[in-house]
PDB file of C-alpha atoms and ligand atoms in Angstrom:
ATOM      1  CA  MET A   1     -21.350  -7.686  31.529  1.00  0.00           C
ATOM      2  CA  LYS A   2     -20.283 -11.191  31.609  1.00  0.00           C
ATOM      3  CA  ILE A   3     -16.746 -11.787  30.684  1.00  0.00           C
ATOM      4  CA  ILE A   4     -16.633 -15.757  28.570  1.00  0.00           C
ATOM      5  CA  ARG A   5     -13.576 -16.739  28.201  1.00  0.00           C
ATOM      6  CA  SER A   6     -14.416 -21.350  27.115  1.00  0.00           C
ATOM      7  CA  PRO A   7     -16.121 -22.152  23.940  1.00  0.00           C
ATOM      8  CA  SER A   8     -18.268 -24.064  25.388  1.00  0.00           C
ATOM      9  CA  ALA A   9     -19.411 -21.622  27.866  1.00  0.00           C
ATOM     10  CA  MET A  10     -20.039 -19.156  24.982  1.00  0.00           C
ATOM     11  CA  THR A  11     -22.277 -21.208  23.552  1.00  0.00           C
ATOM     12  CA  ALA A  12     -23.542 -22.907  25.994  1.00  0.00           C
ATOM     13  CA  TRP A  13     -24.805 -19.062  27.339  1.00  0.00           C
ATOM     14  CA  SER A  14     -26.033 -18.183  23.641  1.00  0.00           C
ATOM     15  CA  GLU A  15     -28.282 -21.880  23.685  1.00  0.00           C
ATOM     16  CA  GLY A  16     -29.997 -21.511  26.611  1.00  0.00           C
ATOM     17  CA  LEU A  17     -30.456 -18.156  24.210  1.00  0.00           C
ATOM     18  CA  ARG A  18     -31.628 -19.249  21.757  1.00  0.00           C
ATOM     19  CA  ARG A  19     -34.687 -21.244  23.068  1.00  0.00           C
ATOM     20  CA  GLU A  20     -36.235 -18.877  24.733  1.00  0.00           C
ATOM     21  CA  SER A  21     -35.425 -17.154  21.021  1.00  0.00           C
ATOM     22  CA  VAL A  22     -33.969 -14.131  21.876  1.00  0.00           C
ATOM     23  CA  ARG A  23     -32.260 -12.876  19.372  1.00  0.00           C
ATOM     24  CA  ILE A  24     -28.300 -13.059  19.310  1.00  0.00           C
ATOM     25  CA  GLY A  25     -25.813  -9.715  17.852  1.00  0.00           C
ATOM     26  CA  LEU A  26     -22.420 -10.318  17.053  1.00  0.00           C
ATOM     27  CA  VAL A  27     -20.032  -7.305  16.857  1.00  0.00           C
ATOM     28  CA  PRO A  28     -16.805  -9.630  15.853  1.00  0.00           C
ATOM     29  CA  THR A  29     -12.900  -7.500  16.953  1.00  0.00           C
ATOM     30  CA  MET A  30      -9.568  -7.649  17.383  1.00  0.00           C
ATOM     31  CA  GLY A  31     -10.031  -5.571  19.735  1.00  0.00           C
ATOM     32  CA  ALA A  32      -8.237  -2.324  21.086  1.00  0.00           C
ATOM     33  CA  LEU A  33     -11.221  -0.584  20.215  1.00  0.00           C
ATOM     34  CA  HIS A  34     -11.999   3.095  18.721  1.00  0.00           C
ATOM     35  CA  GLU A  35     -15.265   4.755  18.002  1.00  0.00           C
ATOM     36  CA  GLY A  36     -15.726   2.801  14.597  1.00  0.00           C
ATOM     37  CA  HIS A  37     -15.319  -0.707  16.416  1.00  0.00           C
ATOM     38  CA  GLN A  38     -17.861   1.484  19.406  1.00  0.00           C
ATOM     39  CA  ALA A  39     -20.681   2.735  16.056  1.00  0.00           C
ATOM     40  CA  LEU A  40     -20.954  -1.038  15.067  1.00  0.00           C
ATOM     41  CA  ILE A  41     -21.680  -2.313  18.985  1.00  0.00           C
ATOM     42  CA  ARG A  42     -23.981   0.933  18.600  1.00  0.00           C
ATOM     43  CA  ALA A  43     -25.913  -0.611  15.791  1.00  0.00           C
ATOM     44  CA  ALA A  44     -25.665  -3.829  17.182  1.00  0.00           C
ATOM     45  CA  ARG A  45     -27.121  -3.428  20.490  1.00  0.00           C
ATOM     46  CA  LEU A  46     -30.339  -1.887  18.244  1.00  0.00           C
ATOM     47  CA  ARG A  47     -30.345  -4.704  16.259  1.00  0.00           C
ATOM     48  CA  CYS A  48     -30.532  -7.645  18.984  1.00  0.00           C
ATOM     49  CA  ASP A  49     -31.646  -8.611  22.052  1.00  0.00           C
ATOM     50  CA  ALA A  50     -28.381 -10.487  23.562  1.00  0.00           C
ATOM     51  CA  LEU A  51     -25.215  -8.912  22.675  1.00  0.00           C
ATOM     52  CA  ALA A  52     -21.831 -10.091  22.636  1.00  0.00           C
ATOM     53  CA  VAL A  53     -18.235  -8.397  20.936  1.00  0.00           C
ATOM     54  CA  SER A  54     -15.930 -10.870  20.683  1.00  0.00           C
ATOM     55  CA  ILE A  55     -12.465  -9.401  21.077  1.00  0.00           C
ATOM     56  CA  PHE A  56     -10.098 -11.627  20.184  1.00  0.00           C
ATOM     57  CA  VAL A  57      -6.294 -11.506  17.668  1.00  0.00           C
ATOM     58  CA  ASN A  58      -6.450 -13.983  15.282  1.00  0.00           C
ATOM     59  CA  PRO A  59      -2.806 -15.062  14.779  1.00  0.00           C
ATOM     60  CA  THR A  60      -4.007 -17.231  11.465  1.00  0.00           C
ATOM     61  CA  GLN A  61      -4.593 -13.731   9.976  1.00  0.00           C
ATOM     62  CA  PHE A  62      -0.973 -11.911  10.312  1.00  0.00           C
ATOM     63  CA  GLY A  63       1.387 -13.087   7.321  1.00  0.00           C
ATOM     64  CA  PRO A  64       5.211 -13.836   8.924  1.00  0.00           C
ATOM     65  CA  ARG A  65       6.359 -10.381   9.297  1.00  0.00           C
ATOM     66  CA  GLU A  66       2.796  -8.610  10.343  1.00  0.00           C
ATOM     67  CA  ASP A  67       2.398  -6.727  13.668  1.00  0.00           C
ATOM     68  CA  LEU A  68       0.900 -10.033  15.552  1.00  0.00           C
ATOM     69  CA  THR A  69       3.182  -9.731  18.770  1.00  0.00           C
ATOM     70  CA  ASN A  70       2.960  -6.129  19.039  1.00  0.00           C
ATOM     71  CA  TYR A  71      -1.034  -5.362  18.352  1.00  0.00           C
ATOM     72  CA  PRO A  72      -1.783  -2.820  20.726  1.00  0.00           C
ATOM     73  CA  ARG A  73      -4.519  -5.077  23.216  1.00  0.00           C
ATOM     74  CA  PRO A  74      -5.883  -2.977  25.734  1.00  0.00           C
ATOM     75  CA  ILE A  75      -7.993  -5.666  27.747  1.00  0.00           C
ATOM     76  CA  SER A  76      -9.289  -3.179  30.667  1.00  0.00           C
ATOM     77  CA  ARG A  77     -10.309   0.068  28.168  1.00  0.00           C
ATOM     78  CA  ASP A  78     -11.765  -2.520  25.214  1.00  0.00           C
ATOM     79  CA  ARG A  79     -14.171  -4.733  28.410  1.00  0.00           C
ATOM     80  CA  ALA A  80     -14.696  -1.231  29.854  1.00  0.00           C
ATOM     81  CA  LEU A  81     -16.574   0.466  26.733  1.00  0.00           C
ATOM     82  CA  CYS A  82     -18.468  -2.117  26.015  1.00  0.00           C
ATOM     83  CA  GLU A  83     -19.576  -2.045  29.619  1.00  0.00           C
ATOM     84  CA  GLN A  84     -20.676   1.567  28.410  1.00  0.00           C
ATOM     85  CA  GLU A  85     -22.328   0.336  25.166  1.00  0.00           C
ATOM     86  CA  GLY A  86     -24.541  -2.813  27.218  1.00  0.00           C
ATOM     87  CA  VAL A  87     -22.814  -5.452  26.165  1.00  0.00           C
ATOM     88  CA  ASP A  88     -23.931  -8.693  27.546  1.00  0.00           C
ATOM     89  CA  VAL A  89     -20.790 -10.605  27.203  1.00  0.00           C
ATOM     90  CA  CYS A  90     -17.040 -10.657  26.286  1.00  0.00           C
ATOM     91  CA  PHE A  91     -16.106 -13.284  24.684  1.00  0.00           C
ATOM     92  CA  GLU A  92     -12.366 -13.327  24.648  1.00  0.00           C
ATOM     93  CA  PRO A  93     -11.019 -16.899  23.422  1.00  0.00           C
ATOM     94  CA  SER A  94      -7.210 -18.251  24.513  1.00  0.00           C
ATOM     95  CA  VAL A  95      -5.530 -19.111  20.985  1.00  0.00           C
ATOM     96  CA  GLN A  96      -4.843 -22.401  22.710  1.00  0.00           C
ATOM     97  CA  ALA A  97      -9.108 -22.365  22.593  1.00  0.00           C
ATOM     98  CA  MET A  98      -9.831 -21.297  19.717  1.00  0.00           C
ATOM     99  CA  TYR A  99      -7.001 -23.909  17.940  1.00  0.00           C
ATOM    100  CA  PRO A 100      -6.226 -26.945  19.820  1.00  0.00           C
ATOM    101  CA  GLU A 101      -4.373 -29.775  19.035  1.00  0.00           C
ATOM    102  CA  GLY A 102      -4.881 -30.848  15.835  1.00  0.00           C
ATOM    103  CA  PHE A 103      -6.427 -28.256  14.535  1.00  0.00           C
ATOM    104  CA  GLN A 104      -7.012 -28.851  10.430  1.00  0.00           C
ATOM    105  CA  THR A 105     -10.116 -27.433   8.767  1.00  0.00           C
ATOM    106  CA  THR A 106      -9.873 -23.475   6.912  1.00  0.00           C
ATOM    107  CA  VAL A 107     -12.526 -22.346   5.042  1.00  0.00           C
ATOM    108  CA  ASN A 108     -10.960 -20.725   1.617  1.00  0.00           C
ATOM    109  CA  LEU A 109     -12.740 -18.522  -1.096  1.00  0.00           C
ATOM    110  CA  PRO A 110     -10.160 -18.966  -3.436  1.00  0.00           C
ATOM    111  CA  VAL A 111     -11.151 -16.222  -5.570  1.00  0.00           C
ATOM    112  CA  ILE A 112     -11.949 -12.984  -3.224  1.00  0.00           C
ATOM    113  CA  ALA A 113      -9.539 -14.041  -1.534  1.00  0.00           C
ATOM    114  CA  ARG A 114      -6.653 -13.735  -4.355  1.00  0.00           C
ATOM    115  CA  ARG A 115      -7.572  -9.910  -4.745  1.00  0.00           C
ATOM    116  CA  TRP A 116      -6.465  -6.864  -3.310  1.00  0.00           C
ATOM    117  CA  GLU A 117      -4.929  -7.236   0.581  1.00  0.00           C
ATOM    118  CA  GLY A 118      -5.224 -10.904  -0.648  1.00  0.00           C
ATOM    119  CA  GLU A 119      -2.249 -10.078  -3.842  1.00  0.00           C
ATOM    120  CA  VAL A 120      -0.250  -8.612  -0.581  1.00  0.00           C
ATOM    121  CA  ARG A 121      -1.207 -10.699   2.728  1.00  0.00           C
ATOM    122  CA  PRO A 122      -1.564 -13.974   0.770  1.00  0.00           C
ATOM    123  CA  HIS A 123      -3.123 -16.155   4.111  1.00  0.00           C
ATOM    124  CA  HIS A 124      -4.864 -12.878   5.598  1.00  0.00           C
ATOM    125  CA  PHE A 125      -8.422 -14.236   4.156  1.00  0.00           C
ATOM    126  CA  SER A 126      -8.497 -17.945   4.521  1.00  0.00           C
ATOM    127  CA  GLY A 127      -7.513 -16.775   8.688  1.00  0.00           C
ATOM    128  CA  VAL A 128     -10.877 -14.571   8.370  1.00  0.00           C
ATOM    129  CA  ALA A 129     -12.893 -17.207   7.003  1.00  0.00           C
ATOM    130  CA  THR A 130     -11.869 -20.033   9.615  1.00  0.00           C
ATOM    131  CA  VAL A 131     -12.343 -17.414  12.889  1.00  0.00           C
ATOM    132  CA  VAL A 132     -15.313 -16.129  11.743  1.00  0.00           C
ATOM    133  CA  SER A 133     -16.127 -19.210  10.883  1.00  0.00           C
ATOM    134  CA  LYS A 134     -15.782 -20.326  14.051  1.00  0.00           C
ATOM    135  CA  LEU A 135     -16.902 -17.714  16.205  1.00  0.00           C
ATOM    136  CA  PHE A 136     -20.269 -17.932  14.191  1.00  0.00           C
ATOM    137  CA  GLY A 137     -19.733 -21.765  15.313  1.00  0.00           C
ATOM    138  CA  MET A 138     -19.619 -20.666  19.084  1.00  0.00           C
ATOM    139  CA  VAL A 139     -21.414 -17.593  19.568  1.00  0.00           C
ATOM    140  CA  ARG A 140     -24.752 -18.706  16.821  1.00  0.00           C
ATOM    141  CA  PRO A 141     -25.742 -15.286  16.583  1.00  0.00           C
ATOM    142  CA  GLN A 142     -28.661 -14.073  13.914  1.00  0.00           C
ATOM    143  CA  ILE A 143     -26.787 -11.167  13.515  1.00  0.00           C
ATOM    144  CA  ALA A 144     -23.738 -10.295  12.938  1.00  0.00           C
ATOM    145  CA  LEU A 145     -21.817  -6.890  12.389  1.00  0.00           C
ATOM    146  CA  PHE A 146     -19.411  -5.332  10.542  1.00  0.00           C
ATOM    147  CA  GLY A 147     -17.072  -2.498   9.111  1.00  0.00           C
ATOM    148  CA  GLN A 148     -17.255  -1.236   5.578  1.00  0.00           C
ATOM    149  CA  LYS A 149     -13.749  -0.445   6.752  1.00  0.00           C
ATOM    150  CA  ASP A 150     -12.285  -3.656   5.826  1.00  0.00           C
ATOM    151  CA  PHE A 151     -14.521  -3.576   2.293  1.00  0.00           C
ATOM    152  CA  GLN A 152     -13.474  -6.937   1.422  1.00  0.00           C
ATOM    153  CA  GLN A 153     -13.650  -8.411   4.536  1.00  0.00           C
ATOM    154  CA  SER A 154     -17.310  -7.641   4.404  1.00  0.00           C
ATOM    155  CA  VAL A 155     -17.152  -9.165   0.842  1.00  0.00           C
ATOM    156  CA  LEU A 156     -15.754 -12.185   1.877  1.00  0.00           C
ATOM    157  CA  VAL A 157     -18.306 -12.625   4.645  1.00  0.00           C
ATOM    158  CA  HIS A 158     -21.392 -12.370   2.448  1.00  0.00           C
ATOM    159  CA  ARG A 159     -19.809 -15.335   0.384  1.00  0.00           C
ATOM    160  CA  LEU A 160     -18.695 -17.166   3.134  1.00  0.00           C
ATOM    161  CA  VAL A 161     -22.353 -17.221   4.567  1.00  0.00           C
ATOM    162  CA  LYS A 162     -24.605 -17.574   2.037  1.00  0.00           C
ATOM    163  CA  ASP A 163     -21.867 -20.353   0.212  1.00  0.00           C
ATOM    164  CA  LEU A 164     -21.923 -22.481   3.853  1.00  0.00           C
ATOM    165  CA  ASN A 165     -25.389 -21.209   4.849  1.00  0.00           C
ATOM    166  CA  LEU A 166     -24.641 -20.054   7.704  1.00  0.00           C
ATOM    167  CA  GLY A 167     -28.424 -18.603   8.868  1.00  0.00           C
ATOM    168  CA  VAL A 168     -26.516 -15.658   9.928  1.00  0.00           C
ATOM    169  CA  LYS A 169     -28.176 -11.861   8.780  1.00  0.00           C
ATOM    170  CA  ILE A 170     -25.007  -9.675   7.849  1.00  0.00           C
ATOM    171  CA  VAL A 171     -25.178  -5.818   8.657  1.00  0.00           C
ATOM    172  CA  VAL A 172     -22.078  -3.636   6.684  1.00  0.00           C
ATOM    173  CA  ARG A 173     -21.986  -0.364   9.025  1.00  0.00           C
ATOM    174  CA  PRO A 174     -20.110   2.793   7.549  1.00  0.00           C
ATOM    175  CA  THR A 175     -16.008   3.560   8.112  1.00  0.00           C
ATOM    176  CA  VAL A 176     -15.711   6.249  11.415  1.00  0.00           C
ATOM    177  CA  ARG A 177     -13.632   8.916  10.141  1.00  0.00           C
ATOM    178  CA  GLU A 178     -10.753  11.381  12.326  1.00  0.00           C
ATOM    179  CA  HIS A 179     -11.978  14.830  12.619  1.00  0.00           C
ATOM    180  CA  ASP A 180      -9.695  14.882   8.936  1.00  0.00           C
ATOM    181  CA  GLY A 181     -11.522  11.431   7.342  1.00  0.00           C
ATOM    182  CA  LEU A 182      -8.772   9.375   8.658  1.00  0.00           C
ATOM    183  CA  ALA A 183     -10.121   6.050   8.423  1.00  0.00           C
ATOM    184  CA  MET A 184      -9.987   5.293  11.997  1.00  0.00           C
ATOM    185  CA  SER A 185      -7.773   2.074  13.039  1.00  0.00           C
ATOM    186  CA  SER A 186      -6.370   0.050  16.237  1.00  0.00           C
ATOM    187  CA  ARG A 187      -3.112   0.230  13.350  1.00  0.00           C
ATOM    188  CA  ASN A 188      -3.575   4.771  13.878  1.00  0.00           C
ATOM    189  CA  VAL A 189      -1.586   4.424  17.273  1.00  0.00           C
ATOM    190  CA  TYR A 190       1.915   3.123  15.429  1.00  0.00           C
ATOM    191  CA  LEU A 191       1.707   6.526  13.183  1.00  0.00           C
ATOM    192  CA  SER A 192       4.477   9.075  14.280  1.00  0.00           C
ATOM    193  CA  PRO A 193       2.975  12.300  14.967  1.00  0.00           C
ATOM    194  CA  ASP A 194       3.889  13.396  10.901  1.00  0.00           C
ATOM    195  CA  ASP A 195       3.284  10.648   9.503  1.00  0.00           C
ATOM    196  CA  ARG A 196      -0.287  10.709  11.398  1.00  0.00           C
ATOM    197  CA  VAL A 197      -0.675  14.476   9.464  1.00  0.00           C
ATOM    198  CA  ARG A 198       0.936  12.491   6.451  1.00  0.00           C
ATOM    199  CA  ALA A 199      -2.237   9.377   6.681  1.00  0.00           C
ATOM    200  CA  VAL A 200      -5.497  11.689   5.209  1.00  0.00           C
ATOM    201  CA  THR A 201      -3.446  11.897   1.336  1.00  0.00           C
ATOM    202  CA  LEU A 202      -4.963   7.888   1.769  1.00  0.00           C
ATOM    203  CA  TYR A 203      -8.176   9.552   1.975  1.00  0.00           C
ATOM    204  CA  ARG A 204      -8.236  12.209  -0.603  1.00  0.00           C
ATOM    205  CA  SER A 205      -7.105  10.288  -2.658  1.00  0.00           C
ATOM    206  CA  LEU A 206     -10.276   8.213  -3.255  1.00  0.00           C
ATOM    207  CA  GLN A 207     -11.962  11.209  -2.340  1.00  0.00           C
ATOM    208  CA  ALA A 208     -10.256  12.938  -5.739  1.00  0.00           C
ATOM    209  CA  GLY A 209     -11.651   9.448  -7.748  1.00  0.00           C
ATOM    210  CA  ALA A 210     -15.325  10.173  -6.698  1.00  0.00           C
ATOM    211  CA  GLU A 211     -14.578  13.099  -7.347  1.00  0.00           C
ATOM    212  CA  VAL A 212     -13.735  13.114 -11.126  1.00  0.00           C
ATOM    213  CA  ILE A 213     -16.354   9.829 -11.547  1.00  0.00           C
ATOM    214  CA  GLN A 214     -18.768  13.012  -9.960  1.00  0.00           C
ATOM    215  CA  LYS A 215     -18.029  14.890 -13.264  1.00  0.00           C
ATOM    216  CA  GLY A 216     -18.408  12.135 -15.426  1.00  0.00           C
ATOM    217  CA  VAL A 217     -15.643  10.341 -16.277  1.00  0.00           C
ATOM    218  CA  ARG A 218     -16.482   7.155 -16.557  1.00  0.00           C
ATOM    219  CA  ASP A 219     -12.952   5.037 -17.543  1.00  0.00           C
ATOM    220  CA  GLY A 220     -11.620   3.109 -14.844  1.00  0.00           C
ATOM    221  CA  LYS A 221      -8.114   4.051 -15.308  1.00  0.00           C
ATOM    222  CA  ALA A 222      -8.706   7.870 -16.085  1.00  0.00           C
ATOM    223  CA  VAL A 223     -10.546   6.987 -12.373  1.00  0.00           C
ATOM    224  CA  GLN A 224      -7.140   5.185 -10.960  1.00  0.00           C
ATOM    225  CA  ALA A 225      -4.928   7.813 -12.930  1.00  0.00           C
ATOM    226  CA  ALA A 226      -6.527  10.369 -10.238  1.00  0.00           C
ATOM    227  CA  MET A 227      -6.629   8.467  -7.166  1.00  0.00           C
ATOM    228  CA  TYR A 228      -2.440   8.006  -7.886  1.00  0.00           C
ATOM    229  CA  GLN A 229      -1.420  11.114  -8.942  1.00  0.00           C
ATOM    230  CA  VAL A 230      -3.146  12.630  -5.134  1.00  0.00           C
ATOM    231  CA  ILE A 231      -0.280   9.577  -3.781  1.00  0.00           C
ATOM    232  CA  LYS A 232       2.012  10.106  -5.973  1.00  0.00           C
ATOM    233  CA  ALA A 233       2.423  13.886  -3.918  1.00  0.00           C
ATOM    234  CA  GLU A 234       3.172  12.416  -0.884  1.00  0.00           C
ATOM    235  CA  PRO A 235       6.612  10.766  -1.531  1.00  0.00           C
ATOM    236  CA  SER A 236       6.863   8.375   2.251  1.00  0.00           C
ATOM    237  CA  MET A 237       4.235   6.876   0.539  1.00  0.00           C
ATOM    238  CA  THR A 238       4.185   4.198  -1.743  1.00  0.00           C
ATOM    239  CA  ILE A 239       0.958   2.195  -2.708  1.00  0.00           C
ATOM    240  CA  ASP A 240       0.150  -1.590  -2.405  1.00  0.00           C
ATOM    241  CA  TYR A 241      -3.231  -1.123  -4.663  1.00  0.00           C
ATOM    242  CA  LEU A 242      -5.581   1.616  -5.888  1.00  0.00           C
ATOM    243  CA  ALA A 243      -8.248   0.411  -8.064  1.00  0.00           C
ATOM    244  CA  VAL A 244     -12.017   1.175  -9.083  1.00  0.00           C
ATOM    245  CA  CYS A 245     -13.885  -1.879  -9.162  1.00  0.00           C
ATOM    246  CA  ASP A 246     -17.611  -3.705  -8.688  1.00  0.00           C
ATOM    247  CA  PRO A 247     -18.232  -3.545  -5.210  1.00  0.00           C
ATOM    248  CA  TYR A 248     -20.220  -6.976  -5.209  1.00  0.00           C
ATOM    249  CA  THR A 249     -17.453  -8.983  -6.786  1.00  0.00           C
ATOM    250  CA  ILE A 250     -14.640  -6.103  -6.422  1.00  0.00           C
ATOM    251  CA  GLU A 251     -13.392  -7.429 -10.053  1.00  0.00           C
ATOM    252  CA  PRO A 252     -12.195  -4.109 -11.430  1.00  0.00           C
ATOM    253  CA  LEU A 253     -14.686  -1.973 -13.504  1.00  0.00           C
ATOM    254  CA  SER A 254     -12.711  -0.240 -17.197  1.00  0.00           C
ATOM    255  CA  THR A 255     -16.012   1.366 -17.760  1.00  0.00           C
ATOM    256  CA  VAL A 256     -17.357   2.918 -14.038  1.00  0.00           C
ATOM    257  CA  THR A 257     -21.378   2.965 -14.197  1.00  0.00           C
ATOM    258  CA  SER A 258     -23.927   2.285 -11.347  1.00  0.00           C
ATOM    259  CA  ARG A 259     -22.343   2.184  -8.081  1.00  0.00           C
ATOM    260  CA  VAL A 260     -18.744   1.179  -7.856  1.00  0.00           C
ATOM    261  CA  VAL A 261     -15.707   0.764  -4.800  1.00  0.00           C
ATOM    262  CA  LEU A 262     -12.246   2.731  -4.766  1.00  0.00           C
ATOM    263  CA  LEU A 263     -10.127   0.337  -2.503  1.00  0.00           C
ATOM    264  CA  GLY A 264      -7.283   2.213  -1.023  1.00  0.00           C
ATOM    265  CA  ALA A 265      -4.234   0.963   0.262  1.00  0.00           C
ATOM    266  CA  VAL A 266      -0.406   2.085   0.988  1.00  0.00           C
ATOM    267  CA  ARG A 267       2.563   2.051   2.699  1.00  0.00           C
ATOM    268  CA  LEU A 268       3.488   4.905   4.967  1.00  0.00           C
ATOM    269  CA  ARG A 269       6.878   3.368   6.501  1.00  0.00           C
ATOM    270  CA  SER A 270       5.374   0.135   8.144  1.00  0.00           C
ATOM    271  CA  VAL A 271       2.812   1.359   8.831  1.00  0.00           C
ATOM    272  CA  ARG A 272      -0.162  -0.104   6.611  1.00  0.00           C
ATOM    273  CA  LEU A 273      -3.266   1.685   5.547  1.00  0.00           C
ATOM    274  CA  ILE A 274      -6.369   0.169   3.873  1.00  0.00           C
ATOM    275  CA  ASP A 275      -9.547   2.779   3.081  1.00  0.00           C
ATOM    276  CA  ASN A 276     -12.630   2.706   0.695  1.00  0.00           C
ATOM    277  CA  LEU A 277     -15.016   4.431  -0.562  1.00  0.00           C
ATOM    278  CA  LEU A 278     -18.246   3.183  -2.018  1.00  0.00           C
ATOM    279  CA  VAL A 279     -19.557   6.786  -5.070  1.00  0.00           C
ATOM    280  CA  THR A 280     -22.800   5.791  -6.715  1.00  0.00           C
ATOM    281  CA  VAL A 281     -22.274   7.096 -10.536  1.00  0.00           C
ATOM    282  CA  PRO A 282     -24.901   9.844 -11.006  1.00  0.00           C
ATOM    283  CA  ARG A 283     -26.740   9.770 -14.049  1.00  0.00           C
ATOM    284  CA  ARG A 284     -25.662  10.979 -17.449  1.00  0.00           C
ATOM    285  CA  ARG A 285     -28.497  13.347 -18.834  1.00  0.00           C
ATOM    286  CA  SER A 286     -30.429  13.199 -22.059  1.00  0.00           C
TER     287      SER A 286
HETATM  288  P1  AMP B   1     -11.266  -5.247  13.823  1.00  0.00           P
HETATM  289  O1  AMP B   1     -10.973  -4.950  15.007  1.00  0.00           O
HETATM  290  O2  AMP B   1     -10.099  -4.296  13.683  1.00  0.00           O
HETATM  291  O3  AMP B   1     -10.607  -6.968  13.250  1.00  0.00           O
HETATM  292  O4  AMP B   1     -12.280  -5.017  13.016  1.00  0.00           O
HETATM  293  C1  AMP B   1     -13.550  -5.475  13.916  1.00  0.00           C
HETATM  294  C2  AMP B   1     -14.329  -4.108  12.836  1.00  0.00           C
HETATM  295  O5  AMP B   1     -14.218  -2.393  13.680  1.00  0.00           O
HETATM  296  C3  AMP B   1     -14.808  -5.132  11.621  1.00  0.00           C
HETATM  297  O6  AMP B   1     -15.416  -5.594  10.853  1.00  0.00           O
HETATM  298  C4  AMP B   1     -14.325  -3.546  10.575  1.00  0.00           C
HETATM  299  O7  AMP B   1     -14.538  -3.488   9.796  1.00  0.00           O
HETATM  300  C5  AMP B   1     -14.694  -2.828  12.578  1.00  0.00           C
HETATM  301  N1  AMP B   1     -14.002  -1.392  12.012  1.00  0.00           N
HETATM  302  C6  AMP B   1     -13.331  -1.151  11.831  1.00  0.00           C
HETATM  303  N2  AMP B   1     -12.323  -0.317  12.072  1.00  0.00           N
HETATM  304  C7  AMP B   1     -13.433   0.831  11.731  1.00  0.00           C
HETATM  305  C8  AMP B   1     -14.271   2.300  11.279  1.00  0.00           C
HETATM  306  N3  AMP B   1     -13.012   2.920  11.157  1.00  0.00           N
HETATM  307  N4  AMP B   1     -15.545   2.070  11.315  1.00  0.00           N
HETATM  308  C9  AMP B   1     -16.260   1.405  10.750  1.00  0.00           C
HETATM  309  N5  AMP B   1     -15.339   0.142  11.243  1.00  0.00           N
HETATM  310  C10 AMP B   1     -14.583  -0.876  11.747  1.00  0.00           C
END
């Protein structure tokens, strides 16, 4: 496995392969790789000939009071996992290489970026959209894989690729969970043992929403209320948002129709957790 740090070396590798019609895949990550990333890498391996995994803790998607400096960076372990999964290139650009002096372009998707995560983290998605655009420009993949875990991000990336004609096929893979249902996340290491047990309440709340839909509830507010009720029973958790949305636009739904996404973000003391569940609404029997 090659370790490439410079963007120009990354592009040179890619361009050489593209001339030979090799299909290049990219899995963008911030490192601290876990089984969720591993599943994405495995899915990518099956869909391309040459696979790059980028590891870059992107400062522009962190807010001023967020965990940028403490974000876990176990780089040797990450490289070992990539090597084991048959990754061809680990792309590890420096912050300086990504944002050299004079850098000024940002990519904004004002509608998607304003909602949900964007309300709590106002600059997050312009950071994400900009870095994803840059990574696509450097790695030139034909296919890139993202996790459903960051549902809003996946919607944003689809829109970005379409709007800017980036010509990258986007594949979104299901969320990988711990045995109790907690969505795997690099940030779960911040949870104390007690909070780790409580953390699954977010997933339970999404499940409660899905259950009432399965039972026939169609009013968006009533589904949301079912989710709220579960979180409210856990006093150490505070809610950023719990929402019942259209999975394509992520706009809230007053009435649940065919397919919905339940989105949730909560805080357990200083740790922020996000999760989501896609629900196919059963047809009413006539
Ligand atoms: P991150 O390193 O957190 O930026 O995540 C890199 C990619 O891995 C993103 O596309 C995430 O959505 C995806 N990812 C993170 N956690 C999971 C998970 N538990 N299951 C599946 N994909 C995930």
